[in-house]
Coordinates of C-alpha atoms and ligand atoms in Angstrom, one line a residue:
M11 CA 168.4 100.0 142.5
N12 CA 170.9 100.4 145.1
T13 CA 171.4 104.2 145.2
D14 CA 173.1 106.5 147.3
Q15 CA 170.7 108.1 149.5
T16 CA 170.9 111.9 147.2
T17 CA 168.1 114.4 147.6
S18 CA 167.3 116.3 143.7
P19 CA 166.9 119.3 143.5
S20 CA 162.7 120.6 143.6
P21 CA 161.3 123.2 140.7
G22 CA 161.3 126.7 142.7
Q23 CA 164.0 127.8 145.2
A24 CA 162.8 127.6 148.8
G25 CA 161.3 130.8 149.4
E26 CA 160.4 131.6 145.9
P27 CA 156.8 130.8 144.8
T28 CA 155.7 128.3 142.3
R29 CA 155.2 129.8 138.9
W30 CA 151.8 128.1 137.3
W31 CA 154.6 125.7 134.6
Q32 CA 157.0 124.6 136.9
D33 CA 154.8 121.6 138.2
A34 CA 151.9 121.8 135.2
V35 CA 150.9 118.6 133.5
I36 CA 150.6 119.8 129.6
Y37 CA 148.5 118.2 127.3
Q38 CA 149.6 118.0 123.7
I39 CA 146.8 118.4 121.1
Y40 CA 147.5 117.3 117.6
P41 CA 144.9 119.6 115.8
R42 CA 144.2 117.7 112.9
S43 CA 144.0 114.4 115.0
F44 CA 142.1 115.3 117.9
A45 CA 138.1 116.6 117.4
D46 CA 136.4 117.2 113.8
S47 CA 133.0 119.0 114.0
N48 CA 132.4 119.2 110.4
G49 CA 133.3 115.6 109.2
D50 CA 135.8 116.6 106.6
G51 CA 137.6 113.9 107.9
V52 CA 140.8 116.6 109.8
G53 CA 140.4 117.9 113.2
D54 CA 139.7 121.4 114.1
L55 CA 139.7 124.5 116.6
P56 CA 135.8 123.9 116.6
G57 CA 136.3 120.4 117.5
I58 CA 139.1 120.8 120.4
T59 CA 136.6 123.6 121.8
A60 CA 134.3 121.4 122.3
R61 CA 135.8 118.7 124.0
L62 CA 138.2 121.3 126.1
G63 CA 135.5 119.6 128.9
H64 CA 137.6 116.4 128.5
L65 CA 140.7 118.1 129.6
A66 CA 139.5 119.8 132.2
Q67 CA 138.2 116.5 134.0
L68 CA 141.5 114.9 133.3
G69 CA 142.9 117.1 135.2
V70 CA 145.4 118.9 133.3
D71 CA 146.5 122.1 133.3
A72 CA 147.4 123.5 130.2
V73 CA 147.4 122.8 126.8
W74 CA 149.8 123.0 124.1
L75 CA 148.3 123.3 120.4
S76 CA 150.9 121.7 117.0
P77 CA 150.2 124.4 114.4
F78 CA 147.1 125.4 113.1
Y79 CA 148.4 128.0 110.9
P80 CA 148.0 128.8 107.0
S81 CA 149.7 125.9 105.3
P82 CA 150.0 123.6 102.2
Q83 CA 150.4 120.8 104.9
A84 CA 153.5 119.0 103.6
D85 CA 154.1 118.7 106.5
A86 CA 151.2 118.8 108.7
G87 CA 151.3 122.3 109.2
Y88 CA 154.9 122.7 110.6
D89 CA 155.4 124.5 107.3
V90 CA 153.6 127.9 107.7
A91 CA 152.5 129.8 105.3
N92 CA 151.0 132.6 107.1
Y93 CA 151.8 133.2 110.8
R94 CA 149.2 135.3 111.6
D95 CA 145.9 133.2 111.0
V96 CA 144.3 130.1 110.8
D97 CA 144.1 127.6 107.8
P98 CA 140.4 127.1 106.6
L99 CA 141.1 123.4 107.3
F100 CA 141.0 124.2 110.9
G101 CA 138.8 127.2 111.1
R102 CA 139.3 131.0 111.9
L103 CA 140.8 133.6 113.8
E104 CA 137.7 133.8 115.5
D105 CA 137.5 130.2 116.2
A106 CA 140.9 130.6 118.1
D107 CA 139.9 133.3 120.3
K108 CA 137.0 131.5 121.2
L109 CA 138.9 128.4 122.0
I110 CA 141.0 130.2 124.4
A111 CA 138.2 131.5 125.6
E112 CA 136.6 128.9 126.2
A113 CA 140.1 127.2 128.4
R114 CA 140.5 130.0 130.3
S115 CA 136.8 130.1 131.1
L116 CA 137.7 126.2 132.1
G117 CA 140.8 127.0 134.0
L118 CA 143.0 125.5 131.7
R119 CA 145.9 127.4 129.6
V120 CA 147.1 127.2 126.3
I121 CA 150.1 127.1 124.5
V122 CA 150.7 127.5 120.4
D123 CA 153.6 126.5 118.6
L124 CA 155.9 128.8 116.5
V125 CA 157.9 127.4 113.9
P126 CA 160.8 130.0 113.5
N127 CA 163.3 128.0 111.4
H128 CA 161.6 127.2 108.4
T129 CA 158.7 129.2 106.8
S130 CA 156.8 127.3 104.1
S131 CA 157.8 127.5 100.0
A132 CA 154.2 129.5 100.2
H133 CA 155.1 132.2 102.4
R134 CA 155.4 135.6 101.0
W135 CA 159.0 136.1 101.9
F136 CA 159.6 133.0 99.5
A137 CA 158.2 133.8 96.8
E138 CA 159.3 137.2 96.7
A139 CA 163.1 135.5 97.5
L140 CA 162.4 133.9 94.4
A141 CA 161.4 136.3 92.3
D142 CA 164.6 138.8 93.6
A143 CA 168.2 138.6 92.0
P144 CA 171.0 136.2 93.8
G145 CA 172.2 138.6 96.6
G146 CA 169.0 140.5 96.9
P147 CA 167.3 141.3 100.1
A148 CA 164.3 138.8 99.7
R149 CA 167.1 136.4 98.7
Q150 CA 168.6 137.4 102.3
R151 CA 165.5 136.5 104.2
Y152 CA 166.7 132.9 103.9
V153 CA 169.6 130.7 103.1
F154 CA 170.7 131.4 99.8
R155 CA 173.9 130.0 98.5
D156 CA 176.2 129.6 94.8
G157 CA 176.2 125.8 94.0
K158 CA 179.8 124.1 93.6
G159 CA 181.3 122.1 90.3
T160 CA 181.5 124.4 86.9
D161 CA 178.3 125.0 86.3
G162 CA 177.0 125.1 90.0
D163 CA 175.0 122.2 90.1
E164 CA 176.4 120.7 92.7
P165 CA 175.2 121.5 96.4
P166 CA 176.7 124.4 98.2
N167 CA 177.7 121.6 100.9
T168 CA 177.0 118.1 102.4
W169 CA 174.3 118.5 104.6
Q170 CA 171.5 115.8 104.5
S171 CA 167.6 116.8 105.4
V172 CA 166.1 115.2 108.5
F173 CA 163.5 113.8 106.4
G174 CA 166.1 111.9 104.0
G175 CA 168.0 113.2 100.6
P176 CA 170.0 116.7 100.5
A177 CA 169.4 119.4 102.5
W178 CA 169.6 121.8 98.9
T179 CA 167.6 122.5 96.3
R180 CA 168.1 124.5 93.2
V181 CA 166.1 127.2 92.0
T182 CA 165.4 128.2 88.8
E183 CA 166.1 131.9 88.1
P184 CA 163.5 134.5 87.0
D185 CA 165.7 134.3 83.9
G186 CA 164.6 130.3 83.5
R187 CA 168.4 129.9 83.9
P188 CA 169.4 127.4 86.2
G189 CA 170.4 129.3 89.7
Q190 CA 171.3 129.4 93.4
W191 CA 170.2 126.5 96.1
Y192 CA 168.4 127.3 98.6
L193 CA 168.8 124.8 102.6
H194 CA 166.1 123.0 103.8
L195 CA 167.0 121.1 106.9
F196 CA 163.8 119.3 106.4
D197 CA 161.1 119.5 103.5
V198 CA 161.8 120.6 99.9
E199 CA 159.0 123.0 101.1
Q200 CA 160.4 124.5 104.2
P201 CA 163.1 126.5 103.4
D202 CA 164.9 127.6 106.6
L203 CA 165.5 131.1 107.2
N204 CA 168.3 133.3 107.7
W205 CA 168.7 134.2 111.8
D206 CA 171.5 137.2 110.8
N207 CA 169.3 139.2 108.8
P208 CA 167.5 141.7 111.6
Q209 CA 164.4 141.8 109.7
V210 CA 163.6 137.8 110.1
R211 CA 164.4 138.9 113.7
E212 CA 161.5 141.7 114.1
E213 CA 159.4 139.7 111.8
F214 CA 159.6 137.2 114.8
L215 CA 159.4 139.3 117.8
D216 CA 156.0 141.0 116.0
V217 CA 154.7 137.2 115.6
L218 CA 155.2 136.6 119.1
R219 CA 153.2 139.9 120.2
F220 CA 150.4 139.3 118.1
W221 CA 149.3 135.7 119.8
L222 CA 150.5 137.1 123.1
D223 CA 147.7 139.6 122.3
R224 CA 145.2 137.2 121.5
G225 CA 145.9 135.7 125.0
V226 CA 147.8 132.8 124.7
D227 CA 150.0 131.7 127.8
G228 CA 153.3 130.8 125.6
F229 CA 154.9 128.9 123.0
R230 CA 156.0 125.6 122.2
V231 CA 159.3 126.6 119.8
D232 CA 160.0 124.4 117.1
V233 CA 163.6 123.2 116.1
A234 CA 164.8 125.8 119.0
H235 CA 168.4 124.7 118.3
G236 CA 168.4 125.0 114.6
L237 CA 168.1 128.6 113.7
V238 CA 171.9 129.7 113.6
K239 CA 173.9 127.7 111.8
Q240 CA 178.0 127.5 112.0
A241 CA 179.1 130.8 109.8
D242 CA 181.1 129.1 107.1
L243 CA 178.2 126.1 106.6
A244 CA 181.2 123.7 107.3
D245 CA 180.7 120.2 105.0
W246 CA 179.1 117.6 107.1
D247 CA 178.7 114.1 106.1
Y248 CA 176.4 112.6 109.1
P249 CA 172.9 111.5 108.5
Q250 CA 170.3 113.6 110.2
E251 CA 169.0 112.2 112.9
M252 CA 166.0 115.0 114.3
L253 CA 165.3 112.4 117.3
G254 CA 168.5 110.7 118.4
G255 CA 169.1 107.7 118.4
D256 CA 172.2 106.7 116.5
E257 CA 174.8 106.0 118.4
I258 CA 177.8 107.0 115.6
D259 CA 180.6 109.1 117.6
K260 CA 180.2 112.3 115.3
P261 CA 181.9 116.1 115.8
R262 CA 179.3 119.0 116.8
P263 CA 177.2 119.4 114.2
P264 CA 177.5 122.8 112.2
M265 CA 173.9 123.1 111.9
W266 CA 172.5 122.3 115.6
D267 CA 173.1 123.9 118.9
Q268 CA 174.7 126.7 117.9
D269 CA 176.1 129.3 120.7
G270 CA 174.2 132.1 118.4
V271 CA 170.6 131.4 119.3
H272 CA 170.5 131.9 122.5
E273 CA 170.4 135.8 122.1
I274 CA 167.6 135.2 120.4
Y275 CA 165.6 133.4 123.0
R276 CA 166.9 136.2 125.4
S277 CA 165.2 139.0 123.2
W278 CA 161.9 137.1 123.4
R279 CA 162.1 136.0 127.1
R280 CA 162.6 140.0 127.4
L281 CA 159.7 141.0 125.1
L282 CA 157.5 138.0 127.1
D283 CA 158.3 139.5 130.3
G284 CA 156.9 142.8 129.4
Y285 CA 153.7 141.0 129.1
S286 CA 150.9 140.2 132.2
G287 CA 150.9 136.9 133.3
D288 CA 152.6 134.0 133.2
R289 CA 153.9 133.8 129.6
I290 CA 156.2 131.1 128.4
L291 CA 158.8 129.5 126.2
V292 CA 159.1 125.7 125.6
A293 CA 162.3 124.5 123.7
E294 CA 161.7 121.4 121.1
A295 CA 166.0 121.2 121.3
W296 CA 167.0 117.3 120.1
V297 CA 170.4 118.8 121.8
E298 CA 172.8 116.1 124.1
P299 CA 174.1 116.0 126.4
A300 CA 171.8 117.8 129.8
E301 CA 174.0 120.3 130.4
R302 CA 174.2 121.9 126.7
L303 CA 170.1 121.4 126.6
A304 CA 169.7 123.1 130.2
R305 CA 171.6 126.0 128.0
Y306 CA 168.3 127.1 127.0
V307 CA 166.4 127.2 130.0
R308 CA 169.0 129.7 131.8
P309 CA 167.0 132.5 134.1
D310 CA 166.7 134.7 131.2
E311 CA 166.0 132.3 128.0
M312 CA 163.1 130.1 127.7
H313 CA 161.1 128.4 130.6
Q314 CA 161.1 125.1 129.5
A315 CA 163.0 122.3 127.2
F316 CA 161.3 118.9 126.6
N317 CA 163.2 116.0 127.9
F318 CA 163.9 113.9 125.0
E319 CA 166.5 112.0 126.4
Y320 CA 164.0 111.0 129.2
L321 CA 161.6 109.9 126.2
L322 CA 164.4 107.9 124.9
A323 CA 165.8 105.8 128.2
S324 CA 165.2 102.1 128.0
W325 CA 162.7 100.5 130.2
T326 CA 165.6 99.1 133.1
A327 CA 166.2 100.4 136.1
P328 CA 169.3 101.6 135.6
A329 CA 168.8 103.4 133.0
Q330 CA 165.7 105.3 134.5
Y331 CA 167.6 105.9 137.4
A332 CA 170.3 107.5 134.9
V333 CA 168.4 109.5 133.1
V334 CA 166.3 110.7 136.1
T335 CA 169.1 111.8 138.1
R336 CA 170.6 113.6 134.8
S337 CA 167.7 115.7 134.0
L338 CA 167.0 116.8 137.8
E339 CA 170.8 118.0 138.3
A340 CA 170.7 119.2 134.4
A341 CA 167.7 121.5 135.0
D342 CA 169.1 122.6 138.9
A343 CA 172.3 123.8 137.7
V344 CA 170.5 126.5 136.2
G345 CA 168.0 126.9 138.3
A346 CA 165.0 125.8 135.9
P347 CA 162.1 122.7 136.8
T348 CA 162.7 119.4 135.1
T349 CA 160.1 118.5 131.9
W350 CA 159.0 114.8 131.5
V351 CA 158.0 113.4 128.4
L352 CA 157.0 110.0 127.1
S353 CA 155.0 110.2 123.7
N354 CA 154.4 113.1 121.3
H355 CA 153.6 113.5 117.2
D356 CA 157.1 112.8 116.6
V357 CA 157.6 109.3 118.1
V358 CA 156.0 105.9 118.5
R359 CA 153.4 105.8 121.0
H360 CA 155.2 104.9 124.3
A361 CA 152.2 101.9 124.3
S362 CA 154.2 100.3 121.0
R363 CA 157.8 101.9 121.9
L364 CA 157.7 100.0 125.3
A365 CA 156.9 96.4 123.7
L366 CA 160.2 96.1 121.8
P367 CA 163.1 94.2 122.6
I368 CA 165.1 96.3 125.1
G369 CA 167.4 98.1 123.6
T370 CA 165.9 98.3 120.1
P371 CA 167.2 101.1 118.9
R372 CA 164.1 104.0 118.8
P373 CA 162.1 102.9 115.2
N374 CA 160.7 105.6 113.0
G375 CA 157.4 104.1 112.4
I376 CA 156.3 100.9 111.9
G377 CA 154.8 98.9 109.3
A378 CA 152.9 96.1 108.9
A379 CA 155.5 93.8 107.6
D380 CA 158.0 94.7 110.9
P381 CA 157.8 92.6 113.9
Q382 CA 154.5 93.7 115.6
P383 CA 154.9 94.6 119.5
D384 CA 152.8 93.0 121.9
A385 CA 149.5 95.0 122.9
A386 CA 149.7 94.1 126.5
L387 CA 152.9 94.2 127.4
G388 CA 153.2 97.8 125.8
L389 CA 150.2 99.3 127.7
R390 CA 151.5 97.2 130.6
R391 CA 154.6 99.1 130.5
A392 CA 153.4 102.4 129.2
R393 CA 150.7 102.3 132.7
A394 CA 154.1 101.5 134.5
A395 CA 156.2 104.3 133.1
T396 CA 153.1 106.9 133.1
L397 CA 152.4 106.4 136.6
L398 CA 156.6 106.8 137.2
M399 CA 156.7 109.9 135.8
L400 CA 153.7 111.6 136.9
S401 CA 155.0 111.2 140.0
L402 CA 158.7 112.9 139.2
P403 CA 159.3 116.6 140.8
G404 CA 158.8 118.9 137.5
S405 CA 156.7 119.3 134.9
A406 CA 154.8 116.6 132.6
Y407 CA 153.8 116.7 128.7
L408 CA 150.9 114.2 128.0
Y409 CA 149.9 113.6 123.7
Q410 CA 146.4 113.3 123.4
G411 CA 145.2 109.9 123.1
E412 CA 148.4 108.4 125.6
E413 CA 145.3 108.5 128.2
L414 CA 143.1 106.0 126.3
G415 CA 146.6 104.0 126.4
L416 CA 146.0 104.0 122.3
P417 CA 149.0 102.0 120.6
E418 CA 150.9 103.4 117.8
H419 CA 148.9 102.5 114.5
T420 CA 151.6 99.6 113.0
T421 CA 149.4 98.3 110.6
L422 CA 148.7 101.7 108.8
P423 CA 148.7 101.0 105.1
D424 CA 151.8 102.5 103.2
E425 CA 149.5 104.2 100.6
A426 CA 147.7 106.1 102.8
R427 CA 150.7 107.6 104.7
Q428 CA 151.8 111.2 104.8
D429 CA 154.8 112.1 106.5
P430 CA 156.9 113.3 104.1
T431 CA 160.1 110.9 105.6
W432 CA 158.1 108.1 104.0
E433 CA 158.8 109.8 100.3
R434 CA 162.2 111.3 101.0
S435 CA 163.4 108.2 102.8
G436 CA 163.1 106.0 99.6
H437 CA 160.5 104.2 101.3
R438 CA 163.0 102.9 103.9
E439 CA 161.4 105.1 107.6
R440 CA 157.8 104.6 107.6
G441 CA 157.8 108.1 109.3
R442 CA 155.2 108.7 112.0
D443 CA 151.8 108.6 111.0
G444 CA 151.1 105.7 113.2
C445 CA 150.9 107.9 115.9
R446 CA 149.2 110.7 114.6
V447 CA 145.9 108.5 113.4
P448 CA 142.3 110.7 115.1
V449 CA 141.7 110.1 118.6
P450 CA 138.4 107.9 119.4
W451 CA 135.9 109.0 121.6
E452 CA 132.9 107.1 121.4
A453 CA 133.2 103.1 120.9
D454 CA 130.0 102.4 118.6
A455 CA 129.8 106.1 116.6
P456 CA 131.2 106.8 112.6
S457 CA 135.0 107.7 113.2
Y458 CA 134.7 106.8 116.6
G459 CA 133.2 109.9 117.2
F460 CA 136.5 111.7 116.2
G461 CA 134.1 113.6 114.1
P462 CA 130.2 113.3 113.1
T463 CA 130.8 111.3 109.2
D464 CA 133.2 108.5 108.9
A465 CA 136.1 110.3 107.4
S466 CA 139.4 110.6 109.0
W467 CA 142.5 111.3 107.3
L468 CA 144.7 108.6 108.4
P469 CA 142.0 105.5 108.3
Q470 CA 142.0 104.4 112.5
P471 CA 142.1 100.9 113.3
S472 CA 139.4 98.4 113.7
I473 CA 140.7 98.2 117.4
W474 CA 140.0 101.5 118.3
A475 CA 136.6 101.2 119.6
E476 CA 138.2 99.3 122.7
Y477 CA 140.4 102.3 123.4
A478 CA 137.3 104.7 123.2
L479 CA 136.6 107.0 125.6
D480 CA 133.1 105.7 126.6
R481 CA 134.5 102.3 127.0
Q482 CA 136.8 103.8 130.0
R483 CA 135.3 106.7 131.3
G484 CA 134.1 105.2 135.1
V485 CA 135.8 101.9 135.0
P486 CA 138.0 101.9 137.6
T487 CA 140.9 99.6 135.9
S488 CA 140.7 101.4 132.7
T489 CA 144.3 103.5 131.6
Y490 CA 141.9 107.0 131.5
E491 CA 140.9 106.0 135.6
M492 CA 144.1 105.7 135.7
Y493 CA 145.8 108.9 134.2
R494 CA 142.6 110.5 135.9
A495 CA 143.5 109.2 139.9
A496 CA 147.1 110.0 138.7
L497 CA 146.9 113.6 137.8
R498 CA 144.7 114.4 140.9
M499 CA 146.5 112.4 143.3
R500 CA 150.0 114.9 142.1
R501 CA 148.1 117.9 142.6
E502 CA 146.6 116.7 145.9
F503 CA 150.3 115.4 147.1
G504 CA 151.9 118.5 146.0
L505 CA 154.3 116.1 143.9
G506 CA 155.1 118.3 140.7
G507 CA 156.5 120.6 143.4
G508 CA 158.3 118.0 145.4
T509 CA 162.0 116.6 146.0
L510 CA 163.3 113.2 145.1
E511 CA 164.8 111.1 147.0
W512 CA 166.2 107.7 146.3
L513 CA 165.7 104.9 148.4
P514 CA 167.9 101.5 148.2
A515 CA 166.4 98.7 146.5
P516 CA 167.2 95.5 144.4
D517 CA 169.5 95.7 141.2
D518 CA 166.0 95.5 139.1
V519 CA 163.5 97.5 140.8
L520 CA 163.4 102.0 141.1
S521 CA 162.6 103.5 144.4
F522 CA 162.2 106.4 145.1
R523 CA 160.1 108.7 147.6
N524 CA 158.5 112.4 147.3
G525 CA 157.3 114.0 149.8
P526 CA 154.7 112.4 151.6
V527 CA 154.5 109.4 148.7
G528 CA 156.8 106.8 148.2
V529 CA 157.3 105.5 144.3
L530 CA 158.1 102.1 143.5
T531 CA 158.9 100.2 140.2
N532 CA 159.8 97.1 139.5
F533 CA 161.5 96.1 136.1
G534 CA 162.3 92.9 137.3
A535 CA 161.0 89.4 136.9
E536 CA 160.0 88.4 140.4
P537 CA 157.6 90.5 142.4
A538 CA 158.9 93.3 144.4
E539 CA 158.3 93.9 148.4
L540 CA 157.1 97.0 149.4
P541 CA 158.8 98.5 152.4
V542 CA 156.8 96.8 155.9
G543 CA 153.5 98.6 156.2
A544 CA 153.1 100.7 153.1
Q545 CA 149.4 101.5 152.3
P546 CA 149.1 101.5 148.3
L547 CA 147.8 105.2 146.7
H548 CA 147.7 104.0 143.6
T549 CA 148.7 101.0 140.8
S550 CA 149.5 101.0 137.1
G551 CA 148.5 97.1 137.7
P552 CA 147.1 95.1 140.3
L553 CA 149.3 94.0 143.4
S554 CA 149.6 90.2 144.4
D555 CA 147.3 89.2 146.8
D556 CA 150.4 89.4 149.2
N557 CA 151.1 93.1 148.3
R558 CA 154.2 92.3 145.8
V559 CA 154.5 94.9 143.1
P560 CA 154.4 92.4 139.7
T561 CA 156.8 93.4 136.9
D562 CA 156.1 96.3 134.6
V563 CA 153.9 98.0 137.6
T564 CA 154.6 100.9 139.5
V565 CA 152.8 102.0 142.7
W566 CA 152.7 105.1 144.8
Y567 CA 152.0 104.2 148.3
R568 CA 152.0 106.3 151.6
A569 CA 155.5 106.8 152.8
Ligands
NOJ630 C1 159.8 119.1 114.8 C2 158.4 118.9 114.9 O1 157.6 118.1 116.3 C3 158.2 118.4 113.9 O2 156.7 117.1 113.4 C4 158.4 118.8 112.2 O3 158.7 117.9 111.3 C5 159.9 119.3 112.6 N1 159.9 120.2 113.8 C6 160.2 120.2 111.3 O4 159.1 121.6 112.0

């Protein structure tokens, strides 16, 4: 890409010390699918603790654990019944303490998930709300409203749930008559809390204290853009898209990104700042444009926000140039470091997503009857994308298994699916199970070493053996060794804390310098030239004999 010779900002302004999170690589653990210690087919905290050494060897700085709290698991734990304990499925509270201690001894920080937009319908508060009368104090912790129509039998407004179907469900009152409706932007079993209620605010400050006192380094805040709703709950007749992706022009939604959310995060920040150490808040906020998202990371609010615009960007040089530039500028405007992410537990893994024809709207899952992504092409692009991402200034998030080049499970039998999206969408959206399949550690062990038995809560595909960690460790061309070397060099050359300077390049090539390292990604059909005399340091795939960069390859070279 022929770009202006612009210089992009780096995290930490001149003279300020770099805080650990500003350039950290943070690895997401999805507890049910990482490592199973007791053979019941579901991963658990002791399983994670036993495998933390892998992450220290890989070279990440921190782990983020998706929810492990008591929960009926209607949404894989994002339906929390008790915020101060561990679900027996995953272990006990002592196991969380041991995990935090072991991580610390390995030099890894620990971030836990906080789910403040909704509780589980199995939470004590919701039982109290159902037992209370309309308008009663227990009801006021949630969003209850009378229905419309003569008998109140129509929902209070037209909002849709992110998982499909109406966002309201009618309750039966204690006297047995059909009664009020409650709001659930996600599953029926995930009632939205009422953040106008001071009791709700107090409760979450206390939950934060509970985990801070146990030594966690921070919180990933689920649906951070959803807590406050527009006061009039005005109708909104558009389908929900938690993850962006639809291109229709629509007014600002009354349930997302309301200005009132920011005061909540300011109060949380004050609390965290009162603790020793450098504890952080990370926003999961599907908010566009980047300037609007940047408001979540103003100096007195959160520390980081996931950069989903980056995750969604097309695999072309102009799209990647635009998203990197926009992201750096927007974060710099509020003095925050940028974050980068390519995969997580809600999206098709990038080793499969990037194989879809350029411009394909982001699919919500892939099924056996759908066109199947080309695994070799996907892996090639995924490796190039990862090497590009890890060379950018800021903090990067990895999702478990991507260091093995794991693809999406795209032929998962529909009867095995557990994501509520599948049922609630009337079997139109396959949902997120394909990226949540348990991780393969050993090619020749039961459940590929996920646990001591064959049990696996989602079936693992037969091709998992070739991706297993023990097949990749020590193999220089493996994806695992590519990640490990990249993380080592990223640290050695200070890339996370560096400064990006674009270099001129042909239209289908991205080229920049970050301190002593030059980076070039070739998106074009023809091989690309490296600058004269450039010495490659690391590549996502082999170069040609004359040192040119083939299609879909990223190179780091000594600049
Ligand atoms: C975002 C989480 O990442 C997703 O897995 C969950 O279903 C929703 N929030 C609702 O909590």
